[in-house]
PDB file of C-alpha atoms in Angstrom:
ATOM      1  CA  UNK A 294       0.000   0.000   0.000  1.00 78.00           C
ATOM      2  CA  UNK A 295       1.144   3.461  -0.963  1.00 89.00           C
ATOM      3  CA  UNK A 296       2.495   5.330   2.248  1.00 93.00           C
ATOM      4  CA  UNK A 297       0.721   7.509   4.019  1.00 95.00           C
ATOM      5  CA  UNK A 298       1.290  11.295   3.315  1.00 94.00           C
ATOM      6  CA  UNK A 299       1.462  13.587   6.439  1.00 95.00           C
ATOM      7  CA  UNK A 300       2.619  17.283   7.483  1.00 92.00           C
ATOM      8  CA  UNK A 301       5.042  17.616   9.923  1.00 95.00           C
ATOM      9  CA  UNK A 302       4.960  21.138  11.346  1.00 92.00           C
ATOM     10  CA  UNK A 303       7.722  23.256  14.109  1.00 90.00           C
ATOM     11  CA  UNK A 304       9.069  20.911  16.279  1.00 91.00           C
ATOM     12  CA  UNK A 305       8.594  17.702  14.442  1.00 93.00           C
ATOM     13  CA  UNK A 306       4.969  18.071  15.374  1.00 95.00           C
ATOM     14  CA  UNK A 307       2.657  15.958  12.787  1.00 96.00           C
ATOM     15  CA  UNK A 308      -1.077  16.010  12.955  1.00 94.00           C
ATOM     16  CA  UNK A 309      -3.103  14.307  10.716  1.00 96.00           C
ATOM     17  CA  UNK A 310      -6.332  16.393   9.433  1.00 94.00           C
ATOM     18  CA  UNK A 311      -8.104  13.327   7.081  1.00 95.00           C
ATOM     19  CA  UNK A 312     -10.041  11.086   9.079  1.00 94.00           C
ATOM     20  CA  UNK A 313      -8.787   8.164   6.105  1.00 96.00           C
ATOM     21  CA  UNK A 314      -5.484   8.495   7.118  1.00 96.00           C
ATOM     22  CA  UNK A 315      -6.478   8.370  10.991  1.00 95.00           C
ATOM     23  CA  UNK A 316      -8.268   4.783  10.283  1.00 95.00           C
ATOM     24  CA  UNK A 317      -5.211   3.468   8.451  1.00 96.00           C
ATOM     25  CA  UNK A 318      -2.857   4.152  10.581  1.00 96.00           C
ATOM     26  CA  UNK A 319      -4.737   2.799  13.863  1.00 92.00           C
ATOM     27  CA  UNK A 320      -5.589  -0.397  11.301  1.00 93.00           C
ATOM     28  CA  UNK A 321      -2.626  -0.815   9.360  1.00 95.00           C
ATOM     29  CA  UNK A 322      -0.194   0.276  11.668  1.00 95.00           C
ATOM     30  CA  UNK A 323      -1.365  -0.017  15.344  1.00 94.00           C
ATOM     31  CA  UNK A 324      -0.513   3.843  15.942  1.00 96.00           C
ATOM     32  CA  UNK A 325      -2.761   5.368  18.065  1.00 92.00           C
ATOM     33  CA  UNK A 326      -1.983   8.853  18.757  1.00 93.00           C
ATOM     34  CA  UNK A 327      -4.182  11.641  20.152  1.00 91.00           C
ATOM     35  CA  UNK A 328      -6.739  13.261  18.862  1.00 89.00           C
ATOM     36  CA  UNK A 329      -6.571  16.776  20.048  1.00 89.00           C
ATOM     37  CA  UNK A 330      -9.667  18.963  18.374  1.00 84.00           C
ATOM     38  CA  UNK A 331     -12.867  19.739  19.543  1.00 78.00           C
ATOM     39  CA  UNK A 332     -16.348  19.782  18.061  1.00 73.00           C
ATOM     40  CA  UNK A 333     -17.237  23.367  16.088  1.00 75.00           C
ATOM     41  CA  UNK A 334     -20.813  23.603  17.422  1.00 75.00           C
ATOM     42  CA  UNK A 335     -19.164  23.031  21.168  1.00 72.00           C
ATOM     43  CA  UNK A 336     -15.301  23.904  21.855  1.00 68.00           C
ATOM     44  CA  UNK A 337     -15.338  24.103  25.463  1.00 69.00           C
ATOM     45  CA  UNK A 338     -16.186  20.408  25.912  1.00 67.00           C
ATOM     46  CA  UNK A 339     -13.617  17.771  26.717  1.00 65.00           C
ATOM     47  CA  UNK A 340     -15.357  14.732  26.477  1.00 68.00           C
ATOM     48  CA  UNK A 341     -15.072  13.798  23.565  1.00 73.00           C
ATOM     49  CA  UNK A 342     -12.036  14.933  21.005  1.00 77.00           C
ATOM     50  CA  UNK A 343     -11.643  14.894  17.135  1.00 82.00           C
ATOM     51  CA  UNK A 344      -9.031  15.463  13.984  1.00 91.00           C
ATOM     52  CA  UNK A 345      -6.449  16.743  14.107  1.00 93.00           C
ATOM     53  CA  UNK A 346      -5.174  13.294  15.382  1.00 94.00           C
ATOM     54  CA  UNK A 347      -1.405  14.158  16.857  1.00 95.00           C
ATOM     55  CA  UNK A 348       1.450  11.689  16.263  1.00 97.00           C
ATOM     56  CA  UNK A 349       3.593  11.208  19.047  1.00 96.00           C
ATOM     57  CA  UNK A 350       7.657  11.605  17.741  1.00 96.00           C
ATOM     58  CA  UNK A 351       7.771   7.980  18.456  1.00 97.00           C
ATOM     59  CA  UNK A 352       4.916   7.112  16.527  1.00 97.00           C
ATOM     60  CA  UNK A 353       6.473   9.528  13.329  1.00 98.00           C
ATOM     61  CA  UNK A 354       9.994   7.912  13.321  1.00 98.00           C
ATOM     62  CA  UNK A 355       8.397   4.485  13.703  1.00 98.00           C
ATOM     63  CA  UNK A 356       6.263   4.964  10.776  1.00 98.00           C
ATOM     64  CA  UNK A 357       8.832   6.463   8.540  1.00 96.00           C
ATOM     65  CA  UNK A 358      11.914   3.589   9.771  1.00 96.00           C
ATOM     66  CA  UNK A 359       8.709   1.203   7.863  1.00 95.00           C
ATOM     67  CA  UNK A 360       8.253   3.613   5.209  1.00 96.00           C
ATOM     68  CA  UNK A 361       4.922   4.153   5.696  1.00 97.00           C
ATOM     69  CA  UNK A 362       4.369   7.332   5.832  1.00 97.00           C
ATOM     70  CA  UNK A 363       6.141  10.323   3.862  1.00 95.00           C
ATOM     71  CA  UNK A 364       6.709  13.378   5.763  1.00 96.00           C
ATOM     72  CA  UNK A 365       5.905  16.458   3.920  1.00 94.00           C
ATOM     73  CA  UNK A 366       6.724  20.266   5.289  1.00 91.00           C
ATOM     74  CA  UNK A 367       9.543  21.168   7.421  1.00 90.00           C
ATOM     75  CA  UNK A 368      12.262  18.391   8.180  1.00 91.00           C
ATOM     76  CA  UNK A 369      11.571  15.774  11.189  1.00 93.00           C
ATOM     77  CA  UNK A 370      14.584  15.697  12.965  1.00 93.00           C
ATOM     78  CA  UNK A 371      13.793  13.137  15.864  1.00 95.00           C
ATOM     79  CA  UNK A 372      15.614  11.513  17.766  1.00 96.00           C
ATOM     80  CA  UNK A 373      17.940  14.443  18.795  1.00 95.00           C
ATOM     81  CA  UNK A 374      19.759  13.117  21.645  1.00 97.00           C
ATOM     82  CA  UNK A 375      21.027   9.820  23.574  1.00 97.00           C
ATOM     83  CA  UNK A 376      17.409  10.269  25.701  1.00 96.00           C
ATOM     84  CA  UNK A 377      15.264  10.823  22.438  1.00 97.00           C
ATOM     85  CA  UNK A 378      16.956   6.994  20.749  1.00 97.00           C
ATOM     86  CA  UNK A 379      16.396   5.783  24.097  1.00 96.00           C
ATOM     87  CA  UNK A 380      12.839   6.488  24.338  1.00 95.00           C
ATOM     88  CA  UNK A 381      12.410   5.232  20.253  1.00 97.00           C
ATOM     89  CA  UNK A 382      13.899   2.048  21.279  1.00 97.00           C
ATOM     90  CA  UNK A 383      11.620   0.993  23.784  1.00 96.00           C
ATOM     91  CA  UNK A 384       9.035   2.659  21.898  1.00 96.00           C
ATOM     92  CA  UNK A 385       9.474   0.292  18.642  1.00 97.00           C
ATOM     93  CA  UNK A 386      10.317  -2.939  20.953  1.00 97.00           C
ATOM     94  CA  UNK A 387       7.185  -2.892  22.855  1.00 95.00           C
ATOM     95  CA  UNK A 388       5.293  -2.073  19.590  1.00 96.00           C
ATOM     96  CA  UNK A 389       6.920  -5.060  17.923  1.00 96.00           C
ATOM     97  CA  UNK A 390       5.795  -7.286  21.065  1.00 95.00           C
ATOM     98  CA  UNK A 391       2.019  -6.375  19.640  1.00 93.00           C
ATOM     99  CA  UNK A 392       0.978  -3.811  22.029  1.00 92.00           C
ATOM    100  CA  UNK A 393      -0.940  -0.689  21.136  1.00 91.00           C
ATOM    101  CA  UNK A 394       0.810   2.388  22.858  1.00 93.00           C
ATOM    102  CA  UNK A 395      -0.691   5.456  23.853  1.00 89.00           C
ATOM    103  CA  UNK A 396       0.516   8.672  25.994  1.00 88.00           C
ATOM    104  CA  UNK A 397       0.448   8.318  29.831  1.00 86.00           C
ATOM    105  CA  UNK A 398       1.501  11.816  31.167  1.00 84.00           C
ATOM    106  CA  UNK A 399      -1.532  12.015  32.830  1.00 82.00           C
ATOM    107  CA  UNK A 400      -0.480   9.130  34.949  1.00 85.00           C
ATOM    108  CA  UNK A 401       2.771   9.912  36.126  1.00 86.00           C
ATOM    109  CA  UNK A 402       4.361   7.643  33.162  1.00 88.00           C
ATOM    110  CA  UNK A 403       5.628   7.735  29.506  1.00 90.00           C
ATOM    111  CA  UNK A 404       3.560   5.623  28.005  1.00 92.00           C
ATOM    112  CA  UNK A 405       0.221   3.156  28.393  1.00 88.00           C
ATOM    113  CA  UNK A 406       0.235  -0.395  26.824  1.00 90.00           C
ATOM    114  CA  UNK A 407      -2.747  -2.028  25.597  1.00 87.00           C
ATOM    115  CA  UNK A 408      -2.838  -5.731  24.695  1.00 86.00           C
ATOM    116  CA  UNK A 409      -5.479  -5.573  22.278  1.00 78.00           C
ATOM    117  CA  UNK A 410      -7.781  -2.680  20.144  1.00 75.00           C
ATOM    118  CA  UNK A 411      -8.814   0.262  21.709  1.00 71.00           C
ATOM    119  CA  UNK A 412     -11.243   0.645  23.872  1.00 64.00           C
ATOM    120  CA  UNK A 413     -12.151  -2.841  24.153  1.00 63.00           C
ATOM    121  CA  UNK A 414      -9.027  -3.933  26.252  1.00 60.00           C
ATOM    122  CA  UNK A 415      -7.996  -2.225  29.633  1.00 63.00           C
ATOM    123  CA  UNK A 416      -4.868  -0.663  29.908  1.00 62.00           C
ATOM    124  CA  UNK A 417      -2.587  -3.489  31.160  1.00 70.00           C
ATOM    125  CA  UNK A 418       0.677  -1.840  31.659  1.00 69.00           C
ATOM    126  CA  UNK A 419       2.168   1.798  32.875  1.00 70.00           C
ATOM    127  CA  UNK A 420       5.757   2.454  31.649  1.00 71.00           C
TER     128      UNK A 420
END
């Protein structure tokens, strides 16, 4: 399948606009991300979110070491440092176990493993 074709903003930030894409890449590709927009008719609500969908750097880098995406817009220049490889590593080797990863910040951790499809699983781990 062709790869998917994204725009990465300042700070390696992608966000991905068509909801197409969004499906693929949670089907295809087991990336998750976060959906950060809000519903026109009610913005103040934050229930329930929409597109954009944002792309963790882990996510990105994954996706483009597979080819799978093709980064258009200003250059994506994750991993930057020792701590940025570090965090790609585990990132990609708990992926390739089979779990679906999502952001934890709001638990005190990096990241929130998932043995199965969204929302129909718990959340089994906290790294």
């Amino acid at each position: 399948m062709a790869p998917l074709r994204l725009h990465c903003g300042q700070h390696n930030q992608v966000l991905v606009f068509d909801a197409d894409a969004a499906m693929r890449l949670r089907t295809e590709h087991r990336i998750v991300g976060c959906l950060e927009g809000s519903h026109p008719r009610n913005p103040l609500q934050n229930g329930y979110m929409y597109l954009p969908l944002s792309l963790l750097p882990e996510e990105t880098a994954l996706l483009r070491e597979r080819n799978a995406v093709e980064l258009l817009g200003a250059e994506f220049t994750w991993p930057e440092s020792p701590a940025d490889r570090l965090r790609l590593a585990l990132f990609s080797d708990l992926h390739r176990r089979g779990f679906f990863v999502t952001r934890a910040l709001k638990f005190g951790g990096d990241y929130l493993l998932y043995p199965g499809k969204l929302p129909a699983f718990p959340c089994c781990k906290l790294t």
